[in-house]
Coordinates of C-alpha atoms and ligand atoms in Angstrom, one line a residue:
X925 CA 191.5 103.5 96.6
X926 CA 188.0 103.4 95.3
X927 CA 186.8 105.1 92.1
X928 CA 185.1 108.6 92.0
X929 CA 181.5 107.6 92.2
X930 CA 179.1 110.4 91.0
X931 CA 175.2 110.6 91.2
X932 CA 174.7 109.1 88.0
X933 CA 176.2 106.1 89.5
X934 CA 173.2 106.0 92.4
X935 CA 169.6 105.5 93.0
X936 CA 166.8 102.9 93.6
X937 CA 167.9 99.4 93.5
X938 CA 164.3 97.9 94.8
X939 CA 161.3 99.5 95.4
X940 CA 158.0 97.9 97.5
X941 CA 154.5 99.1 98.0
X942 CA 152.5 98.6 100.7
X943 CA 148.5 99.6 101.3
X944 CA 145.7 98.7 103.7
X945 CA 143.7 96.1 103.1
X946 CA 140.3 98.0 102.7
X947 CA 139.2 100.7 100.4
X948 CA 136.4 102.8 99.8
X949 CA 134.6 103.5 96.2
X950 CA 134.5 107.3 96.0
X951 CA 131.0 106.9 94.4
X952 CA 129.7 105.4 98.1
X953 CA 131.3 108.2 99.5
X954 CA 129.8 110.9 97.2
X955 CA 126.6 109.0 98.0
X956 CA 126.9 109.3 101.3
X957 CA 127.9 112.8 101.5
X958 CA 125.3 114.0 99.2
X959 CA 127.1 114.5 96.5
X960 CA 127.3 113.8 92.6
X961 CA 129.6 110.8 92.2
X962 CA 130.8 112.9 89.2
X963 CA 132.6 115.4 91.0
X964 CA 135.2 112.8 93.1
X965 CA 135.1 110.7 89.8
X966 CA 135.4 112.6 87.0
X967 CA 136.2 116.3 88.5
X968 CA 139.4 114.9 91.0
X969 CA 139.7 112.0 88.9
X970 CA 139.3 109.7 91.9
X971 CA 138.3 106.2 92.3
X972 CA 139.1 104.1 95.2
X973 CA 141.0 105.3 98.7
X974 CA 143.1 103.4 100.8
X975 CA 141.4 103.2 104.3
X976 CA 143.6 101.9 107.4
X977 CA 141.8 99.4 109.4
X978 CA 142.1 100.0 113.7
X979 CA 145.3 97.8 113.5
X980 CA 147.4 99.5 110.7
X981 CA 148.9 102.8 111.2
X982 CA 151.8 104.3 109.2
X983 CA 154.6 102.4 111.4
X984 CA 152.9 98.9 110.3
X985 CA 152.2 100.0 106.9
X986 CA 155.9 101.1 106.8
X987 CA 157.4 97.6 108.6
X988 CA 155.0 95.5 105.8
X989 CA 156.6 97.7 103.0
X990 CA 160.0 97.0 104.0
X991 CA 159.6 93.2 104.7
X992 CA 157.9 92.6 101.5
X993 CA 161.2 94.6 99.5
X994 CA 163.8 91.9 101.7
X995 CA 161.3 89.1 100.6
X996 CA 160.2 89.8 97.1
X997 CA 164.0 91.1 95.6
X998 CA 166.1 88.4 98.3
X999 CA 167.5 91.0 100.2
X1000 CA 169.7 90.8 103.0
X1001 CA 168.0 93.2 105.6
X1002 CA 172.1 92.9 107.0
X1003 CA 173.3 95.3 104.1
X1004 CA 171.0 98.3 105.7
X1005 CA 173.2 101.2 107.5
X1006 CA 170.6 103.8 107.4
X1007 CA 167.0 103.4 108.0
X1008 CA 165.1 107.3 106.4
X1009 CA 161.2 107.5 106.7
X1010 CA 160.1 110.3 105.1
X1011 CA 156.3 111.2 106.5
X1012 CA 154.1 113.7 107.8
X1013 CA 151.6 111.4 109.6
X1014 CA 153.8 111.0 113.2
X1015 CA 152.6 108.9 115.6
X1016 CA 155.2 110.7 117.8
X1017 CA 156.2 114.1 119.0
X1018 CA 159.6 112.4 119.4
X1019 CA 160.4 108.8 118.7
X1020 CA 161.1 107.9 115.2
X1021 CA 158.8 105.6 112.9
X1022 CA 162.0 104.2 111.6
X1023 CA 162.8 103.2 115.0
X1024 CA 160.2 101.1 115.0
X1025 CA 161.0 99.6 111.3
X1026 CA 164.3 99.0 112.6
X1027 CA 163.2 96.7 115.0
X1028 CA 160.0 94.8 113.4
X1029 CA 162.3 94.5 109.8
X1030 CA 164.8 92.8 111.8
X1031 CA 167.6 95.4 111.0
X1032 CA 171.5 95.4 112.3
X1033 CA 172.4 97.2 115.0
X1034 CA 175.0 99.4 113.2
X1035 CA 172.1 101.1 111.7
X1036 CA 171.4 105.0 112.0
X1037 CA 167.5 105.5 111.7
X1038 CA 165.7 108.9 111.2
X1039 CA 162.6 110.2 110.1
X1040 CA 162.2 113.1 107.6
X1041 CA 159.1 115.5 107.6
X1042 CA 158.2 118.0 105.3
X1043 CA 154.7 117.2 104.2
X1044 CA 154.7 114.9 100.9
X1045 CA 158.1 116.5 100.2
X1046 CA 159.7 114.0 103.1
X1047 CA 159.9 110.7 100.8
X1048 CA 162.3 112.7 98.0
X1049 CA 164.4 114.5 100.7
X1050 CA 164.7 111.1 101.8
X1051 CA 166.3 110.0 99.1
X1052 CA 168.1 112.6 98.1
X1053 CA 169.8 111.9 101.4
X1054 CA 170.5 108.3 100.9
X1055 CA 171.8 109.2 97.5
X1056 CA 174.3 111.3 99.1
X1057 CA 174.9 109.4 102.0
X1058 CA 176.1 106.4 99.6
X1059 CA 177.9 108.6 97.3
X1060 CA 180.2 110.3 100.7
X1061 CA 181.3 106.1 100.8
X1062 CA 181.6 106.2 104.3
X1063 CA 180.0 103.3 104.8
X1064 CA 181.2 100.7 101.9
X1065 CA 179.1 98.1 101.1
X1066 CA 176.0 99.6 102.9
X1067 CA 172.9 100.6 101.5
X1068 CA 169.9 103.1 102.4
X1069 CA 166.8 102.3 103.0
X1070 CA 164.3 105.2 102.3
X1071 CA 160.4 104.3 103.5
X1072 CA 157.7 106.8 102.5
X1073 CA 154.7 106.1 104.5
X1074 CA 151.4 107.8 105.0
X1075 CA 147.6 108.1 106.4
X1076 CA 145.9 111.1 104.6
X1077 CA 143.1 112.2 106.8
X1078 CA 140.9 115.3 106.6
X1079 CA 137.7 116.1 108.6
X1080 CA 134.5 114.2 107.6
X1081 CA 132.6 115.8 105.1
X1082 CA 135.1 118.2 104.2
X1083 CA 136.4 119.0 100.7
X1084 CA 139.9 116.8 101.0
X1085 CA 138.0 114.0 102.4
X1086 CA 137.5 111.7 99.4
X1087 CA 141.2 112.9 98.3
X1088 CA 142.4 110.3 101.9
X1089 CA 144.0 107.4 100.6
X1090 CA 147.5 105.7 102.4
X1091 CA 150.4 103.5 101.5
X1092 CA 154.1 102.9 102.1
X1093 CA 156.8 102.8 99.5
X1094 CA 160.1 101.2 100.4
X1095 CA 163.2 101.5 98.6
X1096 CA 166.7 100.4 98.9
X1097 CA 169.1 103.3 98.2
X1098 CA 172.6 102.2 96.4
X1099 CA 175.5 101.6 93.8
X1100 CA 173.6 99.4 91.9
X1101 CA 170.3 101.2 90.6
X1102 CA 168.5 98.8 88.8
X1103 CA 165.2 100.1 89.2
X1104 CA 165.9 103.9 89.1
X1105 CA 168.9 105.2 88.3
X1106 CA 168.9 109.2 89.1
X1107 CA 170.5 111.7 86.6
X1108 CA 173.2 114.0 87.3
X1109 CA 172.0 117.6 87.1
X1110 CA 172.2 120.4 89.0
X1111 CA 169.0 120.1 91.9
X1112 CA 166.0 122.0 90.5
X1113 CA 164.4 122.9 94.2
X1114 CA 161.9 125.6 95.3
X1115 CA 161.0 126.9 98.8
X1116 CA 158.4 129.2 99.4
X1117 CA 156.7 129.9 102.8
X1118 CA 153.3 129.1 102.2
X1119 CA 150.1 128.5 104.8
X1120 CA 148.4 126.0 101.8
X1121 CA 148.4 122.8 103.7
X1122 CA 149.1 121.7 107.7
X1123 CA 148.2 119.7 110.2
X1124 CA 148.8 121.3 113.7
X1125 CA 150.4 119.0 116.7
X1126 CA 146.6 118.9 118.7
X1127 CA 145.1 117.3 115.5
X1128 CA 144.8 114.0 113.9
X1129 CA 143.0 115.5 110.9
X1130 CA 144.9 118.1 108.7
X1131 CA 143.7 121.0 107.0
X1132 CA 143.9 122.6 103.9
X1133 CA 143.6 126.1 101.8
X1134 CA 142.3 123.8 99.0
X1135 CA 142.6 126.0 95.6
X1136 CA 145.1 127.8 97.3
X1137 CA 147.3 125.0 97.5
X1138 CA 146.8 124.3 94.0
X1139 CA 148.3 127.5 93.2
X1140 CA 151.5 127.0 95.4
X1141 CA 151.9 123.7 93.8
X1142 CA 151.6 125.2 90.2
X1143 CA 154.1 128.2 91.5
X1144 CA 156.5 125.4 92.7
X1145 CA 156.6 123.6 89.6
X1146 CA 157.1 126.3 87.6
X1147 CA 159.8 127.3 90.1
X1148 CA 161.6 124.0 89.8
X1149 CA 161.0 123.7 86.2
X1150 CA 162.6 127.1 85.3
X1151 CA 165.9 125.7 87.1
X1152 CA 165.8 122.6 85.7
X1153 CA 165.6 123.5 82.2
X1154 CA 168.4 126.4 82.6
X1155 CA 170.8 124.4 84.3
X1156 CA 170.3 120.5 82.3
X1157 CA 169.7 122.4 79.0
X1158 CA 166.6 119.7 78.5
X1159 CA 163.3 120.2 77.6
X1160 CA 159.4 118.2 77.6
X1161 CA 160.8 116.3 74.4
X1162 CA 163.8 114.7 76.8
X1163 CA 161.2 112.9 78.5
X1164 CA 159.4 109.5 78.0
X1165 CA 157.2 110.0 81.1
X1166 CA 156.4 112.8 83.6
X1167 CA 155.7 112.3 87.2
X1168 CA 153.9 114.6 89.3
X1169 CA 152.8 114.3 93.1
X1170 CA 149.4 113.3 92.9
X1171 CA 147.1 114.8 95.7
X1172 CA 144.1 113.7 93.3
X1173 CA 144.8 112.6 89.5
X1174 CA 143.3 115.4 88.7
X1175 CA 145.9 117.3 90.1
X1176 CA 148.8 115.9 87.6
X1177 CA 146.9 116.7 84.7
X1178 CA 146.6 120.6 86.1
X1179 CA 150.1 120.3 86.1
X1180 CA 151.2 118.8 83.1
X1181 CA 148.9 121.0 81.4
X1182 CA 150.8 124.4 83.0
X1183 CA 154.2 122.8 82.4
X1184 CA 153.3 122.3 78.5
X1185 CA 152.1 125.8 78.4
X1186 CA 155.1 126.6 79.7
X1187 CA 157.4 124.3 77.7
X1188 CA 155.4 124.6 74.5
X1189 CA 154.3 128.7 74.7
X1190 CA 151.0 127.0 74.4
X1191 CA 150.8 125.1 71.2
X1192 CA 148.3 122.7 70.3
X1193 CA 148.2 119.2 70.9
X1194 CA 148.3 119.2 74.9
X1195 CA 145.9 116.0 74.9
X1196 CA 148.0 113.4 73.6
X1197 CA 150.9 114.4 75.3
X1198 CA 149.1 114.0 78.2
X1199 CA 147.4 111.0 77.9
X1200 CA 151.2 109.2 76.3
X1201 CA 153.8 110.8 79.1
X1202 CA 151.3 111.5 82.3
X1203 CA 148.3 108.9 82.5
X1204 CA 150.0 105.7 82.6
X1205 CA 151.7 107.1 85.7
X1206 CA 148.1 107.2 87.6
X1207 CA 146.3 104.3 87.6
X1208 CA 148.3 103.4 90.8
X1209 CA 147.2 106.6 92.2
X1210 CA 143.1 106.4 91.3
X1211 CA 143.1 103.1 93.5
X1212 CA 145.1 104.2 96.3
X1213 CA 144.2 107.8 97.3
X1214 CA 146.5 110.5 98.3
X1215 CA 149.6 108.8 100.2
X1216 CA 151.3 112.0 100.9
X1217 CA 155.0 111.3 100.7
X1218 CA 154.3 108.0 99.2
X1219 CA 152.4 109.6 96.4
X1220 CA 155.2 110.3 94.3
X1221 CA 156.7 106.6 94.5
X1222 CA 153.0 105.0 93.8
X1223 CA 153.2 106.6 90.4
X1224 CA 156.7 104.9 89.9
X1225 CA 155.5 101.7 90.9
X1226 CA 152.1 102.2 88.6
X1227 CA 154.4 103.2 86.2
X1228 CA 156.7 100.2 86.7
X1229 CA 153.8 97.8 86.6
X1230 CA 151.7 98.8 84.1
X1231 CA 150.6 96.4 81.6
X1232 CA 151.2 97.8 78.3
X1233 CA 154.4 100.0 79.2
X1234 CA 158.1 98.4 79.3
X1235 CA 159.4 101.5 80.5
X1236 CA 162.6 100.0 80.5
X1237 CA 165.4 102.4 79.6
X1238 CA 162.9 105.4 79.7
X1239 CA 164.2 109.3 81.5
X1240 CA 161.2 110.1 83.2
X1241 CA 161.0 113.1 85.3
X1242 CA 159.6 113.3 88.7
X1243 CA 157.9 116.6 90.7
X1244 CA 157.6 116.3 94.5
X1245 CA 155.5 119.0 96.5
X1246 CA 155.3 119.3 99.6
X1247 CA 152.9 121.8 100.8
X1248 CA 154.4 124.6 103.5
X1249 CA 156.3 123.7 100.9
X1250 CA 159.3 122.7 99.2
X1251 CA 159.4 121.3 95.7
X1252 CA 161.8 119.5 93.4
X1253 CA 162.1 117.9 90.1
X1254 CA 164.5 115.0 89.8
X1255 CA 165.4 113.4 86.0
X1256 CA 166.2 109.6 86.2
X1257 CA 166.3 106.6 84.1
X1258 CA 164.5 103.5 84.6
X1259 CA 166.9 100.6 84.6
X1260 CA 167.8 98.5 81.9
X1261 CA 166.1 95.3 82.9
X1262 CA 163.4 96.3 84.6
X1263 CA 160.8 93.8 82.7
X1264 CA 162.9 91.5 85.1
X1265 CA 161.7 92.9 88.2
X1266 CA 158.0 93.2 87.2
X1267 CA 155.7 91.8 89.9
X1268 CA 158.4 92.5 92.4
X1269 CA 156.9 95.9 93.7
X1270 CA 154.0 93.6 94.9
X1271 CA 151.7 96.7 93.9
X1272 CA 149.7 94.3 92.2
X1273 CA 149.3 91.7 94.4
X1274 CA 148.6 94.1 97.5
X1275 CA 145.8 96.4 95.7
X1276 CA 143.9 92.5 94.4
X1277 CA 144.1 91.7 98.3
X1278 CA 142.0 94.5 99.6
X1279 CA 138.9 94.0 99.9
X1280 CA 135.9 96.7 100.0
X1281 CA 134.1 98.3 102.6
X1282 CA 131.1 100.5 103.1
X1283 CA 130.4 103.8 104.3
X1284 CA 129.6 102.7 107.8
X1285 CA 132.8 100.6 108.1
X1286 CA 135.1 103.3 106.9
X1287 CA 132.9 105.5 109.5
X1288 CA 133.4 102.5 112.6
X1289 CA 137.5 102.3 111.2
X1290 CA 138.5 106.2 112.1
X1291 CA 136.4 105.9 115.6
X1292 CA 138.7 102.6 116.1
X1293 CA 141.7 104.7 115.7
X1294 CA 140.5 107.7 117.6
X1295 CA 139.7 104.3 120.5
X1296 CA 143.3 102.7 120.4
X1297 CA 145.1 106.1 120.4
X1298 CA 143.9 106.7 123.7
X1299 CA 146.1 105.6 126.5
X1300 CA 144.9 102.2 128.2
X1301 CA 143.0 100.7 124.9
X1302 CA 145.1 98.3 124.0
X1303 CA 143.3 95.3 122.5
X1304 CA 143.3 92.0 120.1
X1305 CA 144.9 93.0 117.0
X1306 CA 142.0 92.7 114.3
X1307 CA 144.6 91.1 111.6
X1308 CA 144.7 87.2 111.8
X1309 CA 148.5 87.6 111.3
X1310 CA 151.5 89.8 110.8
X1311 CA 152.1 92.8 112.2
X1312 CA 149.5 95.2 113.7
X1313 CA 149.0 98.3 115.7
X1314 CA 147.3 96.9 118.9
X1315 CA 146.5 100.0 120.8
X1316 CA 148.5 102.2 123.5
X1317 CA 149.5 101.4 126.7
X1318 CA 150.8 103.3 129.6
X1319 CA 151.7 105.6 127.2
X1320 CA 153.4 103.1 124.8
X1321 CA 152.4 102.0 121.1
X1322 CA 152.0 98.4 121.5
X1323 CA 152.8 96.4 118.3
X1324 CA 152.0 92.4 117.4
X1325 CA 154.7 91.3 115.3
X1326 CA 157.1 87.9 114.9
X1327 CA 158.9 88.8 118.3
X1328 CA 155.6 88.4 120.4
X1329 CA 155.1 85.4 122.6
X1330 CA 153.1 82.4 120.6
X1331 CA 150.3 82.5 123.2
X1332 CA 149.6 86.1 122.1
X1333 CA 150.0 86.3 118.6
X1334 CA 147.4 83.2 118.4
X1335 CA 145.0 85.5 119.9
X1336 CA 141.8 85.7 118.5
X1337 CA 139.6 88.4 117.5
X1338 CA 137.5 89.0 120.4
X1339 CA 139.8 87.7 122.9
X1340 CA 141.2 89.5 125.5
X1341 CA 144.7 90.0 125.4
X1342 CA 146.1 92.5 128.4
X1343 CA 149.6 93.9 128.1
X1344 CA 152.4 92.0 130.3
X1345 CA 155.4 91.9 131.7
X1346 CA 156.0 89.0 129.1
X1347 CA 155.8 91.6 126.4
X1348 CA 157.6 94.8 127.8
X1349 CA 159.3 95.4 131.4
X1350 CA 156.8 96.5 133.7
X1351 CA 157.2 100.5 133.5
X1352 CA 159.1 101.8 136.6
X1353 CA 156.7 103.3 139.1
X1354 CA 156.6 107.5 138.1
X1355 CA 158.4 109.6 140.0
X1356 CA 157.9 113.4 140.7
X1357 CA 160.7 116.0 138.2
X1358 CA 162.4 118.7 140.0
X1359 CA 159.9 121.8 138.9
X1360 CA 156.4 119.3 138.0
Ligands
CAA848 N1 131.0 116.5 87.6 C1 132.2 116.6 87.1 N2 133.1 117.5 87.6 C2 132.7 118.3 88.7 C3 131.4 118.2 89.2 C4 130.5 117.2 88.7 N3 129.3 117.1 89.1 N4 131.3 119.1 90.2 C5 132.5 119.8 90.3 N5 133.4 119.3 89.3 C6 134.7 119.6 89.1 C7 135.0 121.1 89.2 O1 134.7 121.8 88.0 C8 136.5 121.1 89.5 O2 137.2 120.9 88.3 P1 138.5 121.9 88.0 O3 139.5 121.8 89.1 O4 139.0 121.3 86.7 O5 137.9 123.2 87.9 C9 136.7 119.8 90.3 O6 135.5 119.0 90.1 C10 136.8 120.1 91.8 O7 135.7 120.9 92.2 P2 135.9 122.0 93.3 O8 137.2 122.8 92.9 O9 134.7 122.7 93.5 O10 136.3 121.1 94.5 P3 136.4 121.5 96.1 O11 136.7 122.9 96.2 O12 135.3 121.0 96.8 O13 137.7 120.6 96.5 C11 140.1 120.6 96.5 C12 138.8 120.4 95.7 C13 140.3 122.0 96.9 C14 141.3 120.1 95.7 C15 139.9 119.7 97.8 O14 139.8 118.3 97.4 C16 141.0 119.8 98.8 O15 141.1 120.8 99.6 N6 142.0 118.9 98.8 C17 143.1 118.8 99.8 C18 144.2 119.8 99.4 C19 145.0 119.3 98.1 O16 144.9 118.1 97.8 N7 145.6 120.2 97.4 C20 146.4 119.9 96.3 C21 147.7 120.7 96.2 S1 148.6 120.6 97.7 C22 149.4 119.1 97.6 O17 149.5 118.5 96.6 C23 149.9 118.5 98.9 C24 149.0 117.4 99.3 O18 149.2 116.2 99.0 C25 147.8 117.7 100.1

């Protein structure tokens, strides 16, 4: 009979970043849009987003995550019995993106794959599942895989638009939590119905009720906090770092500053605090843009990589939002040897591969995505190799990866390369539904 396992005994035993290869400087954009650099820079605390070329979407962003975590820690993608994405940028009504991670990660069979979505909230509800998931034992000697993967897009010119930013965090869920080991209090959750943030079905771009989502967020973490403190008996002073969703840096240090209010009845000394328990969680952030779910587990890794903490050992606390909304704050300890597994995020090395564009490129890169979502334009993958997003076809989202026929993943840029029966079954001729 195996032992009594409890939480305390579960968490994140790798973690791996993924984010396109291009960014934006906010200052172009500001530029561009008219507006004083100082306000993205300095007022949101922004400085470089994340822009998806035609050829990645959330699915590939997601697949490169998850291959880089088998190769970077030697994992056995064989040990994976659940496959979780937590994200709100859907490519579909219906099918799962962790379908499609299943397949291009090279998963077993004997695999149940979901997708979770509740705004940035989906990555931790992810997890939380996985965590209980390994704790019920029901499938010994499996592990979780959790992927939180995102696109944040708003409308051109609009007041969330130099917030964008994407990325995918993977992480393998188990017994043997080296990188995050997660503490066993009572959940600290709060759900509020709440029209701050959404993106309706018809759109690709969401909107938001900008400050008043600010205010939900504040109300959440207050809500969380308040059952966190009563039921852990801990307070700010328990903490070596805090982690907070990051819409916009700016946005962590509006709520670290109401949480020491809170925690503190206002004394003095609120800048330090900050600057020694929040800021070394956001430089990860300020170069990526707002990754929705995947917000939350760019901190980790920023926090995991910096150069001049070893958080090894550290309880840090972590506050996920997400808007509509549902919040939560979650206290874990980093693990013991984590100095060990530095580099292995890859956070590094994928943020010094990307490569900057200008305004007009991040302006031709959202009409290439607005081109290859229509049906029929499928086309040449842009990416000289790996997996990529190659358009949609007879209704299908068409993806390059290792399985694809040599002859068409040498394609080049510019060549023609028409879907064929060599790369799916022909689709069966469609036939009239009883009531169409
Ligand atoms: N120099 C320096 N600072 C300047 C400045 C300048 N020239 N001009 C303005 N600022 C400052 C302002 O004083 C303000 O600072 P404070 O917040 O400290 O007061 C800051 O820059 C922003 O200015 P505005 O409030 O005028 O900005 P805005 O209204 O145009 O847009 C926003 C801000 C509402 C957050 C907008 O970016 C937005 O709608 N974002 C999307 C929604 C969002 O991210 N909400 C966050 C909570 S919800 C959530 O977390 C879920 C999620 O991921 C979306």
């Amino acid at each position: 009979m195996g032992s009594i396992r409890s939480v305390a005994d579960v968490g994140i035993e790798a973690l791996a970043v993924h984010v396109p290869r291009h960014y934006l400087d906010v200052g172009t954009l500001a530029r561009a849009n008219g507006v004083d650099p100082g306000k993205y820079c300095f007022g949101l605390g922004c400085r470089r987003m994340a822009v998806v070329a035609p050829d990645e979407d959330p699915v590939v962003l997601a697949v490169r995550a998850a291959s880089g975590l088998f190769e970077r820690y030697d994992i056995d993608p064989a040990c994976v019995g659940m496959v979780v994405v937590g994200t709100e940028s859907g490519v579909d009504a219906a099918k799962p993106i962790a379908t499609y991670v299943h397949r291009m990660a090279g998963l077993p069979r004997d695999c149940r794959t979901f997708d979770i979505q509740h705004a940035c909230y989906g990555g931790t509800a992810g997890l939380r599942m996985a965590t209980g998931w390994v704790l019920g034992g029901l499938r010994p000697g499996k592990k979780a895989l959790v992927i939180a993967t995102d696109v944040a897009r708003y409308e051109i010119g609009s007041p969330g638009e130099p917030t964008q930013g994407a990325a995918a965090v993977a992480m393998l869920v188990g017994d043997e939590p080296r990188v995050l080991r997660l503490e066993p209090y009572p959940e600290a959750v709060h759900t509020e119905e709440v029209m701050d943030f959404w993106r309706p079905t018809y759109r690709a771009t969401a909107l938001a009720d900008g400050h008043h989502s600010i205010e939900c967020y504040l109300r959440a973490l207050e809500g969380c906090w308040g059952g966190f403190t009563s039921s852990s008996g801990l307070g700010l002073g328990a903490f070596d770092y805090l982690l907070y969703h990051s819409p916009f840096p700016k946005m962590a240090f509006k709520a670290h500053k109401r949480l020491y209010e809170l925690a503190t009845n206002g004394a003095a000394g609120f800048d330090p605090d900050y600057e020694r328990r929040v800021l070394p969680t956001l430089w990860s952030n300020a170069e990526v843009g707002n990754a929705y779910s995947a917000s939350l587990y760019v901190s980790l890794a920023g926090l995991l990589e910096h150069a001049e903490v070893d958080a090894a050992g550290k309880r840090v606390g972590l506050f996920s939002y997400g808007s509509g909304c549902c919040a939560e704050f979650i206290a874990a300890r980093v693990g013991d040897d984590a100095a060990a597994w530095r580099g292995r995020t890859g956070l590094r090395q994928v943020l010094a591969a990307r490569r900057e564009i200008t305004h007009e490129s991040y302006l031709r890169f959202r009409q290439g995505h607005e081109e290859l979502a229509r049906d029929g334009s499928f086309r040449t993958p842009l990416a000289p190799d790996g997996v990529a997003f190659c358009g949609t076809w007879n209704h299908q989202r068409v993806y390059r990866d290792a399985t694809w026929p040599a002859a068409v993943a040498s394609a080049r840029p510019g060549d023609t390369c028409p879907p064929s029966d060599v790369l799916r079954p022909a689709p069966r001729p469609a036939r009239a539904q009883a009531g169409d």
